[in-house]
Every structure is written in C-alpha cells, then in structure tokens.
mmCIF file of N, CA and C in Angstrom:
data_model
loop_
_atom_site.group_PDB
_atom_site.id
_atom_site.type_symbol
_atom_site.label_atom_id
_atom_site.label_comp_id
_atom_site.label_asym_id
_atom_site.label_seq_id
_atom_site.Cartn_x
_atom_site.Cartn_y
_atom_site.Cartn_z
ATOM 1 N N MET A 1 -25.198 -6.845 27.576
ATOM 2 C CA MET A 1 -24.954 -5.734 26.679
ATOM 3 C C MET A 1 -26.047 -5.656 25.629
ATOM 4 N N GLN A 2 -26.339 -4.441 25.232
ATOM 5 C CA GLN A 2 -27.353 -4.256 24.208
ATOM 6 C C GLN A 2 -26.752 -4.470 22.824
ATOM 7 N N THR A 3 -27.629 -4.630 21.851
ATOM 8 C CA THR A 3 -27.188 -4.889 20.483
ATOM 9 C C THR A 3 -26.349 -3.747 19.928
ATOM 10 N N ASN A 4 -26.739 -2.499 20.183
ATOM 11 C CA ASN A 4 -25.974 -1.348 19.679
ATOM 12 C C ASN A 4 -24.566 -1.325 20.255
ATOM 13 N N GLU A 5 -24.443 -1.604 21.548
ATOM 14 C CA GLU A 5 -23.125 -1.616 22.181
ATOM 15 C C GLU A 5 -22.251 -2.719 21.589
ATOM 16 N N MET A 6 -22.843 -3.866 21.319
ATOM 17 C CA MET A 6 -22.101 -4.974 20.708
ATOM 18 C C MET A 6 -21.630 -4.599 19.304
ATOM 19 N N ASN A 7 -22.490 -3.935 18.541
ATOM 20 C CA ASN A 7 -22.117 -3.516 17.189
ATOM 21 C C ASN A 7 -20.978 -2.507 17.221
ATOM 22 N N VAL A 8 -21.014 -1.572 18.162
ATOM 23 C CA VAL A 8 -19.950 -0.577 18.289
ATOM 24 C C VAL A 8 -18.641 -1.263 18.664
ATOM 25 N N LEU A 9 -18.690 -2.179 19.614
ATOM 26 C CA LEU A 9 -17.481 -2.906 20.010
ATOM 27 C C LEU A 9 -16.917 -3.730 18.854
ATOM 28 N N LEU A 10 -17.784 -4.352 18.090
ATOM 29 C CA LEU A 10 -17.339 -5.130 16.940
ATOM 30 C C LEU A 10 -16.700 -4.225 15.889
ATOM 31 N N ALA A 11 -17.284 -3.063 15.657
ATOM 32 C CA ALA A 11 -16.721 -2.109 14.692
ATOM 33 C C ALA A 11 -15.347 -1.631 15.149
ATOM 34 N N VAL A 12 -15.204 -1.317 16.432
ATOM 35 C CA VAL A 12 -13.911 -0.881 16.967
ATOM 36 C C VAL A 12 -12.883 -1.999 16.817
ATOM 37 N N PHE A 13 -13.280 -3.213 17.106
ATOM 38 C CA PHE A 13 -12.384 -4.358 16.949
ATOM 39 C C PHE A 13 -11.925 -4.496 15.499
ATOM 40 N N CYS A 14 -12.847 -4.324 14.556
ATOM 41 C CA CYS A 14 -12.503 -4.422 13.134
ATOM 42 C C CYS A 14 -11.500 -3.354 12.727
ATOM 43 N N VAL A 15 -11.717 -2.126 13.183
ATOM 44 C CA VAL A 15 -10.807 -1.029 12.836
ATOM 45 C C VAL A 15 -9.421 -1.293 13.412
ATOM 46 N N VAL A 16 -9.357 -1.706 14.664
ATOM 47 C CA VAL A 16 -8.064 -2.008 15.285
ATOM 48 C C VAL A 16 -7.389 -3.159 14.544
ATOM 49 N N SER A 17 -8.154 -4.154 14.140
ATOM 50 C CA SER A 17 -7.592 -5.298 13.414
ATOM 51 C C SER A 17 -6.993 -4.889 12.083
ATOM 52 N N ILE A 18 -7.670 -4.005 11.353
ATOM 53 C CA ILE A 18 -7.149 -3.596 10.047
ATOM 54 C C ILE A 18 -5.843 -2.843 10.211
ATOM 55 N N PHE A 19 -5.741 -1.998 11.221
ATOM 56 C CA PHE A 19 -4.504 -1.259 11.401
ATOM 57 C C PHE A 19 -3.373 -2.181 11.847
ATOM 58 N N GLN A 20 -3.680 -3.211 12.609
ATOM 59 C CA GLN A 20 -2.663 -4.195 12.966
ATOM 60 C C GLN A 20 -2.224 -4.977 11.731
ATOM 61 N N LEU A 21 -3.187 -5.367 10.899
ATOM 62 C CA LEU A 21 -2.881 -6.090 9.669
ATOM 63 C C LEU A 21 -2.018 -5.232 8.758
ATOM 64 N N CYS A 22 -2.387 -3.975 8.599
ATOM 65 C CA CYS A 22 -1.637 -3.086 7.712
ATOM 66 C C CYS A 22 -0.244 -2.815 8.247
ATOM 67 N N HIS A 23 -0.090 -2.767 9.539
ATOM 68 C CA HIS A 23 1.241 -2.532 10.098
ATOM 69 C C HIS A 23 2.163 -3.671 9.706
ATOM 70 N N GLY A 24 1.632 -4.891 9.678
ATOM 71 C CA GLY A 24 2.439 -6.025 9.263
ATOM 72 C C GLY A 24 2.742 -6.011 7.774
ATOM 73 N N VAL A 25 1.832 -5.477 6.977
ATOM 74 C CA VAL A 25 2.021 -5.412 5.534
ATOM 75 C C VAL A 25 3.030 -4.336 5.167
ATOM 76 N N SER A 26 2.937 -3.190 5.808
ATOM 77 C CA SER A 26 3.813 -2.068 5.487
ATOM 78 C C SER A 26 4.002 -1.208 6.716
ATOM 79 N N SER A 27 5.215 -1.160 7.209
ATOM 80 C CA SER A 27 5.452 -0.418 8.437
ATOM 81 C C SER A 27 5.587 1.075 8.208
ATOM 82 N N SER A 28 5.689 1.521 6.955
ATOM 83 C CA SER A 28 5.892 2.944 6.729
ATOM 84 C C SER A 28 4.759 3.593 5.949
ATOM 85 N N GLY A 29 3.651 2.904 5.760
ATOM 86 C CA GLY A 29 2.570 3.445 4.944
ATOM 87 C C GLY A 29 1.444 4.026 5.754
ATOM 88 N N GLU A 30 0.523 4.650 5.042
ATOM 89 C CA GLU A 30 -0.645 5.217 5.703
ATOM 90 C C GLU A 30 -1.822 4.269 5.569
ATOM 91 N N CYS A 31 -2.770 4.396 6.493
ATOM 92 C CA CYS A 31 -3.966 3.560 6.501
ATOM 93 C C CYS A 31 -5.200 4.433 6.658
ATOM 94 N N TYR A 32 -6.328 3.905 6.208
ATOM 95 C CA TYR A 32 -7.602 4.590 6.429
ATOM 96 C C TYR A 32 -8.716 3.555 6.502
ATOM 97 N N PHE A 33 -9.835 3.969 7.076
ATOM 98 C CA PHE A 33 -11.011 3.116 7.171
ATOM 99 C C PHE A 33 -12.190 3.890 6.615
ATOM 100 N N ASN A 34 -12.933 3.285 5.689
ATOM 101 C CA ASN A 34 -14.102 3.922 5.095
ATOM 102 C C ASN A 34 -15.336 3.114 5.476
ATOM 103 N N ALA A 35 -16.142 3.678 6.373
ATOM 104 C CA ALA A 35 -17.322 2.970 6.875
ATOM 105 C C ALA A 35 -18.425 2.869 5.825
ATOM 106 N N LYS A 36 -18.366 3.691 4.779
ATOM 107 C CA LYS A 36 -19.411 3.679 3.751
ATOM 108 C C LYS A 36 -19.012 2.898 2.504
ATOM 109 N N ALA A 37 -17.793 2.411 2.454
ATOM 110 C CA ALA A 37 -17.311 1.709 1.257
ATOM 111 C C ALA A 37 -17.924 0.319 1.148
ATOM 112 N N SER A 38 -18.066 -0.135 -0.086
ATOM 113 C CA SER A 38 -18.540 -1.499 -0.308
ATOM 114 C C SER A 38 -17.336 -2.395 -0.569
ATOM 115 N N CYS A 39 -17.548 -3.677 -0.465
ATOM 116 C CA CYS A 39 -16.469 -4.644 -0.657
ATOM 117 C C CYS A 39 -16.424 -5.096 -2.112
ATOM 118 N N GLU A 40 -16.467 -4.144 -3.027
ATOM 119 C CA GLU A 40 -16.419 -4.437 -4.453
ATOM 120 C C GLU A 40 -15.258 -3.680 -5.080
ATOM 121 N N HIS A 41 -14.514 -4.368 -5.935
ATOM 122 C CA HIS A 41 -13.395 -3.735 -6.642
ATOM 123 C C HIS A 41 -13.280 -4.355 -8.027
ATOM 124 N N ASN A 42 -13.256 -3.521 -9.043
ATOM 125 C CA ASN A 42 -13.159 -3.966 -10.441
ATOM 126 C C ASN A 42 -14.201 -5.029 -10.789
ATOM 127 N N GLY A 43 -15.418 -4.831 -10.307
ATOM 128 C CA GLY A 43 -16.511 -5.736 -10.635
ATOM 129 C C GLY A 43 -16.573 -7.008 -9.814
ATOM 130 N N ARG A 44 -15.639 -7.222 -8.920
ATOM 131 C CA ARG A 44 -15.644 -8.424 -8.079
ATOM 132 C C ARG A 44 -16.083 -8.052 -6.670
ATOM 133 N N VAL A 45 -16.967 -8.850 -6.096
ATOM 134 C CA VAL A 45 -17.441 -8.632 -4.728
ATOM 135 C C VAL A 45 -16.646 -9.543 -3.795
ATOM 136 N N PHE A 46 -16.093 -8.946 -2.736
ATOM 137 C CA PHE A 46 -15.273 -9.684 -1.778
ATOM 138 C C PHE A 46 -16.069 -9.980 -0.516
ATOM 139 N N ASP A 47 -15.776 -11.119 0.102
ATOM 140 C CA ASP A 47 -16.414 -11.512 1.360
ATOM 141 C C ASP A 47 -15.648 -10.915 2.530
ATOM 142 N N ILE A 48 -16.262 -10.957 3.702
ATOM 143 C CA ILE A 48 -15.625 -10.424 4.902
ATOM 144 C C ILE A 48 -14.285 -11.126 5.132
ATOM 145 N N GLY A 49 -13.251 -10.338 5.383
ATOM 146 C CA GLY A 49 -11.911 -10.864 5.614
ATOM 147 C C GLY A 49 -11.051 -10.987 4.363
ATOM 148 N N GLU A 50 -11.658 -10.932 3.182
ATOM 149 C CA GLU A 50 -10.879 -11.027 1.945
ATOM 150 C C GLU A 50 -10.207 -9.687 1.640
ATOM 151 N N ALA A 51 -9.066 -9.750 0.960
ATOM 152 C CA ALA A 51 -8.286 -8.547 0.670
ATOM 153 C C ALA A 51 -8.018 -8.421 -0.827
ATOM 154 N N TRP A 52 -7.751 -7.190 -1.260
ATOM 155 C CA TRP A 52 -7.382 -6.891 -2.636
ATOM 156 C C TRP A 52 -6.490 -5.661 -2.648
ATOM 157 N N ILE A 53 -5.792 -5.440 -3.765
ATOM 158 C CA ILE A 53 -4.955 -4.250 -3.928
ATOM 159 C C ILE A 53 -5.626 -3.364 -4.962
ATOM 160 N N ASP A 54 -5.898 -2.101 -4.579
ATOM 161 C CA ASP A 54 -6.604 -1.196 -5.486
ATOM 162 C C ASP A 54 -5.645 -0.510 -6.459
ATOM 163 N N ASP A 55 -6.195 0.358 -7.304
ATOM 164 C CA ASP A 55 -5.408 1.013 -8.354
ATOM 165 C C ASP A 55 -4.380 1.999 -7.815
ATOM 166 N N GLU A 56 -4.530 2.424 -6.570
ATOM 167 C CA GLU A 56 -3.588 3.363 -5.959
ATOM 168 C C GLU A 56 -2.596 2.647 -5.038
ATOM 169 N N CYS A 57 -2.513 1.334 -5.173
ATOM 170 C CA CYS A 57 -1.575 0.489 -4.415
ATOM 171 C C CYS A 57 -1.873 0.453 -2.917
ATOM 172 N N PHE A 58 -3.148 0.479 -2.564
ATOM 173 C CA PHE A 58 -3.562 0.264 -1.185
ATOM 174 C C PHE A 58 -4.107 -1.152 -1.082
ATOM 175 N N GLN A 59 -3.677 -1.880 -0.035
ATOM 176 C CA GLN A 59 -4.244 -3.195 0.218
ATOM 177 C C GLN A 59 -5.461 -2.990 1.101
ATOM 178 N N CYS A 60 -6.613 -3.440 0.616
ATOM 179 C CA CYS A 60 -7.872 -3.225 1.325
ATOM 180 C C CYS A 60 -8.425 -4.551 1.826
ATOM 181 N N VAL A 61 -9.121 -4.498 2.963
ATOM 182 C CA VAL A 61 -9.731 -5.679 3.563
ATOM 183 C C VAL A 61 -11.206 -5.385 3.788
ATOM 184 N N CYS A 62 -12.050 -6.347 3.443
ATOM 185 C CA CYS A 62 -13.500 -6.201 3.598
ATOM 186 C C CYS A 62 -13.913 -6.490 5.040
ATOM 187 N N PHE A 63 -14.634 -5.540 5.643
ATOM 188 C CA PHE A 63 -15.201 -5.715 6.985
ATOM 189 C C PHE A 63 -16.711 -5.520 6.943
ATOM 190 N N GLU A 64 -17.329 -6.004 5.872
ATOM 191 C CA GLU A 64 -18.760 -5.827 5.696
ATOM 192 C C GLU A 64 -19.504 -6.424 6.883
ATOM 193 N N PRO A 65 -20.464 -5.774 7.447
ATOM 194 C CA PRO A 65 -21.182 -4.582 6.982
ATOM 195 C C PRO A 65 -20.601 -3.269 7.510
ATOM 196 N N PHE A 66 -19.414 -3.297 8.093
ATOM 197 C CA PHE A 66 -18.872 -2.095 8.735
ATOM 198 C C PHE A 66 -18.076 -1.210 7.789
ATOM 199 N N GLY A 67 -17.626 -1.728 6.658
ATOM 200 C CA GLY A 67 -16.875 -0.921 5.710
ATOM 201 C C GLY A 67 -15.622 -1.626 5.227
ATOM 202 N N VAL A 68 -14.655 -0.812 4.782
ATOM 203 C CA VAL A 68 -13.414 -1.318 4.203
ATOM 204 C C VAL A 68 -12.235 -0.577 4.827
ATOM 205 N N GLY A 69 -11.205 -1.322 5.212
ATOM 206 C CA GLY A 69 -9.975 -0.726 5.728
ATOM 207 C C GLY A 69 -8.854 -0.942 4.728
ATOM 208 N N CYS A 70 -8.065 0.105 4.490
ATOM 209 C CA CYS A 70 -6.990 0.028 3.496
ATOM 210 C C CYS A 70 -5.692 0.603 4.047
ATOM 211 N N CYS A 71 -4.574 0.006 3.647
ATOM 212 C CA CYS A 71 -3.243 0.502 4.000
ATOM 213 C C CYS A 71 -2.371 0.464 2.755
ATOM 214 N N GLU A 72 -1.393 1.370 2.706
ATOM 215 C CA GLU A 72 -0.463 1.380 1.582
ATOM 216 C C GLU A 72 0.203 0.021 1.466
ATOM 217 N N HIS A 73 0.324 -0.452 0.242
ATOM 218 C CA HIS A 73 0.938 -1.751 -0.028
ATOM 219 C C HIS A 73 2.410 -1.540 -0.365
ATOM 220 N N GLY A 74 3.279 -2.146 0.388
ATOM 221 C CA GLY A 74 4.710 -2.011 0.133
ATOM 222 C C GLY A 74 5.321 -0.871 0.922
ATOM 223 N N LYS A 75 6.621 -0.854 0.940
ATOM 224 C CA LYS A 75 7.341 0.166 1.705
ATOM 225 C C LYS A 75 7.764 1.304 0.792
ATOM 226 N N GLN A 76 7.767 2.500 1.352
ATOM 227 C CA GLN A 76 8.197 3.686 0.625
ATOM 228 C C GLN A 76 9.603 4.057 1.078
ATOM 229 N N PRO A 77 10.542 4.234 0.143
ATOM 230 C CA PRO A 77 11.888 4.651 0.536
ATOM 231 C C PRO A 77 11.855 6.055 1.126
ATOM 232 N N VAL A 78 12.645 6.279 2.159
ATOM 233 C CA VAL A 78 12.651 7.595 2.807
ATOM 234 C C VAL A 78 14.042 8.199 2.927
ATOM 235 N N ASP A 79 15.082 7.412 2.787
ATOM 236 C CA ASP A 79 16.437 7.915 3.004
ATOM 237 C C ASP A 79 17.256 7.804 1.720
ATOM 238 N N TYR A 80 17.246 8.869 0.924
ATOM 239 C CA TYR A 80 18.027 8.910 -0.305
ATOM 240 C C TYR A 80 18.480 10.351 -0.535
ATOM 241 N N PRO A 81 19.533 10.552 -1.330
ATOM 242 C CA PRO A 81 20.095 11.898 -1.505
ATOM 243 C C PRO A 81 19.160 12.829 -2.291
ATOM 244 N N PRO A 82 19.377 14.133 -2.184
ATOM 245 C CA PRO A 82 18.488 15.107 -2.826
ATOM 246 C C PRO A 82 18.509 15.064 -4.356
ATOM 247 N N TRP A 83 19.534 14.468 -4.972
ATOM 248 C CA TRP A 83 19.575 14.402 -6.431
ATOM 249 C C TRP A 83 18.788 13.202 -6.970
ATOM 250 N N CYS A 84 18.128 12.494 -6.069
ATOM 251 C CA CYS A 84 17.333 11.331 -6.450
ATOM 252 C C CYS A 84 15.883 11.544 -6.029
ATOM 253 N N GLU A 85 14.994 10.718 -6.576
ATOM 254 C CA GLU A 85 13.595 10.757 -6.158
ATOM 255 C C GLU A 85 12.992 9.361 -6.255
ATOM 256 N N ALA A 86 11.989 9.129 -5.430
ATOM 257 C CA ALA A 86 11.285 7.849 -5.436
ATOM 258 C C ALA A 86 10.053 7.999 -6.316
ATOM 259 N N ILE A 87 9.936 7.130 -7.305
ATOM 260 C CA ILE A 87 8.770 7.161 -8.181
ATOM 261 C C ILE A 87 8.217 5.749 -8.332
ATOM 262 N N ARG A 88 6.914 5.676 -8.558
ATOM 263 C CA ARG A 88 6.259 4.387 -8.750
ATOM 264 C C ARG A 88 6.366 3.988 -10.214
ATOM 265 N N LYS A 89 6.767 2.757 -10.444
ATOM 266 C CA LYS A 89 6.854 2.259 -11.812
ATOM 267 C C LYS A 89 5.449 2.217 -12.409
ATOM 268 N N PRO A 90 5.315 2.570 -13.687
ATOM 269 C CA PRO A 90 3.993 2.572 -14.325
ATOM 270 C C PRO A 90 3.322 1.199 -14.246
ATOM 271 N N ASP A 91 2.037 1.217 -13.975
ATOM 272 C CA ASP A 91 1.215 0.003 -13.927
ATOM 273 C C ASP A 91 1.701 -1.035 -12.931
ATOM 274 N N SER A 92 2.312 -0.584 -11.835
ATOM 275 C CA SER A 92 2.724 -1.517 -10.788
ATOM 276 C C SER A 92 2.753 -0.781 -9.455
ATOM 277 N N CYS A 93 2.964 -1.514 -8.389
ATOM 278 C CA CYS A 93 3.082 -0.909 -7.058
ATOM 279 C C CYS A 93 4.535 -0.864 -6.611
ATOM 280 N N THR A 94 5.454 -1.122 -7.523
ATOM 281 C CA THR A 94 6.873 -1.103 -7.208
ATOM 282 C C THR A 94 7.398 0.325 -7.251
ATOM 283 N N VAL A 95 8.129 0.707 -6.210
ATOM 284 C CA VAL A 95 8.719 2.041 -6.138
ATOM 285 C C VAL A 95 10.220 1.907 -6.346
ATOM 286 N N ALA A 96 10.765 2.774 -7.192
ATOM 287 C CA ALA A 96 12.206 2.779 -7.456
ATOM 288 C C ALA A 96 12.770 4.150 -7.127
ATOM 289 N N VAL A 97 13.991 4.172 -6.615
ATOM 290 C CA VAL A 97 14.685 5.440 -6.373
ATOM 291 C C VAL A 97 15.598 5.657 -7.572
ATOM 292 N N VAL A 98 15.335 6.750 -8.302
ATOM 293 C CA VAL A 98 16.046 7.038 -9.548
ATOM 294 C C VAL A 98 16.636 8.443 -9.512
ATOM 295 N N MET A 99 17.500 8.726 -10.480
ATOM 296 C CA MET A 99 18.088 10.054 -10.611
ATOM 297 C C MET A 99 17.004 11.030 -11.068
ATOM 298 N N LYS A 100 16.953 12.225 -10.476
ATOM 299 C CA LYS A 100 15.975 13.228 -10.902
ATOM 300 C C LYS A 100 16.196 13.629 -12.361
ATOM 301 N N ALA A 101 17.467 13.720 -12.772
ATOM 302 C CA ALA A 101 17.794 14.172 -14.125
ATOM 303 C C ALA A 101 17.445 13.137 -15.198
ATOM 304 N N ASN A 102 17.430 11.853 -14.830
ATOM 305 C CA ASN A 102 17.152 10.800 -15.798
ATOM 306 C C ASN A 102 16.504 9.626 -15.073
ATOM 307 N N HIS A 103 15.208 9.468 -15.234
ATOM 308 C CA HIS A 103 14.468 8.420 -14.531
ATOM 309 C C HIS A 103 14.832 7.011 -14.984
ATOM 310 N N LYS A 104 15.629 6.880 -16.035
ATOM 311 C CA LYS A 104 16.057 5.550 -16.477
ATOM 312 C C LYS A 104 17.287 5.066 -15.719
ATOM 313 N N LEU A 105 17.888 5.964 -14.933
ATOM 314 C CA LEU A 105 19.083 5.595 -14.170
ATOM 315 C C LEU A 105 18.751 5.426 -12.695
ATOM 316 N N PRO A 106 19.147 4.302 -12.106
ATOM 317 C CA PRO A 106 18.901 4.118 -10.671
ATOM 318 C C PRO A 106 19.781 5.060 -9.860
ATOM 319 N N CYS A 107 19.323 5.404 -8.699
ATOM 320 C CA CYS A 107 20.090 6.259 -7.801
ATOM 321 C C CYS A 107 21.108 5.385 -7.082
ATOM 322 N N LEU A 108 22.359 5.611 -7.355
ATOM 323 C CA LEU A 108 23.427 4.840 -6.729
ATOM 324 C C LEU A 108 24.136 5.729 -5.723
ATOM 325 N N PHE A 109 24.077 5.341 -4.472
ATOM 326 C CA PHE A 109 24.733 6.117 -3.421
ATOM 327 C C PHE A 109 25.097 5.189 -2.289
ATOM 328 N N GLY A 110 26.244 5.392 -1.681
ATOM 329 C CA GLY A 110 26.688 4.585 -0.539
ATOM 330 C C GLY A 110 26.416 3.105 -0.709
ATOM 331 N N GLY A 111 27.085 2.250 -0.093
ATOM 332 C CA GLY A 111 26.781 0.825 -0.080
ATOM 333 C C GLY A 111 26.765 0.179 -1.454
ATOM 334 N N LYS A 112 26.306 -1.063 -1.489
ATOM 335 C CA LYS A 112 26.261 -1.820 -2.733
ATOM 336 C C LYS A 112 24.871 -1.706 -3.330
ATOM 337 N N SER A 113 24.804 -1.317 -4.576
ATOM 338 C CA SER A 113 23.533 -1.241 -5.290
ATOM 339 C C SER A 113 23.620 -2.117 -6.526
ATOM 340 N N ARG A 114 22.488 -2.711 -6.888
ATOM 341 C CA ARG A 114 22.459 -3.529 -8.096
ATOM 342 C C ARG A 114 22.532 -2.625 -9.319
ATOM 343 N N LEU A 115 23.418 -2.923 -10.218
ATOM 344 C CA LEU A 115 23.502 -2.181 -11.466
ATOM 345 C C LEU A 115 22.644 -2.878 -12.511
ATOM 346 N N TRP A 116 22.187 -2.135 -13.488
ATOM 347 C CA TRP A 116 21.439 -2.743 -14.564
ATOM 348 C C TRP A 116 22.401 -3.514 -15.452
ATOM 349 N N LYS A 117 21.883 -4.461 -16.226
ATOM 350 C CA LYS A 117 22.720 -5.349 -17.017
ATOM 351 C C LYS A 117 23.354 -4.624 -18.207
ATOM 352 N N SER A 118 22.590 -3.780 -18.880
ATOM 353 C CA SER A 118 23.102 -3.077 -20.049
ATOM 354 C C SER A 118 22.255 -1.834 -20.287
ATOM 355 N N GLU A 119 22.608 -1.066 -21.310
ATOM 356 C CA GLU A 119 21.815 0.113 -21.648
ATOM 357 C C GLU A 119 20.423 -0.276 -22.112
ATOM 358 N N ASN A 120 20.256 -1.510 -22.539
ATOM 359 C CA ASN A 120 18.957 -1.986 -23.011
ATOM 360 C C ASN A 120 18.085 -2.518 -21.882
ATOM 361 N N ASP A 121 18.523 -2.376 -20.659
ATOM 362 C CA ASP A 121 17.789 -2.887 -19.503
ATOM 363 C C ASP A 121 17.501 -1.744 -18.522
ATOM 364 N N PRO A 122 16.793 -0.678 -18.974
ATOM 365 C CA PRO A 122 16.513 0.443 -18.073
ATOM 366 C C PRO A 122 15.452 0.073 -17.046
ATOM 367 N N LEU A 123 15.306 0.921 -16.048
ATOM 368 C CA LEU A 123 14.286 0.690 -15.029
ATOM 369 C C LEU A 123 12.887 0.825 -15.597
ATOM 370 N N PHE A 124 12.705 1.740 -16.548
ATOM 371 C CA PHE A 124 11.368 1.995 -17.107
ATOM 372 C C PHE A 124 11.381 1.861 -18.602
#
C-alpha cells in the first residue's frame, strides 16, 4: 500500500474509533469530527488519545495530526411532560428537568423522584 492510502485508512479508523468511544460515553448525544482542529483547549495542549470536556459540554479526543473528534458529554433527557423542560445548570454539564413556570422546582411526574430538602435547597 502507498503512504496516502495508509494515511486515509488511519484517518477512517480514527473517525470510527471516536464515534465508538462517544457512543459509550453518551448513547443519546451528537458527535462530530473536525479535521482542522488543534488539540489545544484553554491553553493546554493535549497528546494523541487524550480527552477533555469543552465549554459546550462536548467530550473531545485528540487524533493529531488528523484532527479532533467530539461527542456530547452526558445524557439528555427526552421523555418528560410538556409543562417541564430540560435545562443545563449554569457552569456545569448537568442537565435538570424543571418546571417551565419556575426553574427552581424540579419536574415531578410519575414514579419516584427525589425531592429537595427544603426551600433553601433549590436546583439553581
């Protein structure tokens, strides 16, 4: 095999690997691969195979020199009533399902849900 063919096969292998890795991290999230991205985040340079979580809650893996593959970090709730909504807690990657009318109240529906301890212990 020629060098170009080997590089293409290696790149395809890397892309397939990132999507397999991301599937294990989050079965309901989206993934992308950026062939032009560098393996630098917040001033730190990552080596091939190292991972980090970016500001938009994507877990990224360095595949230098081929680029960076990223998948959503964590699971997104999908089955909740229309009077509730899923929102990301400020400055974290944690998603909570809360009442649309009052984001300090958790959405309680069907089954057993954890209640907050007191009025002084809101979600946000």
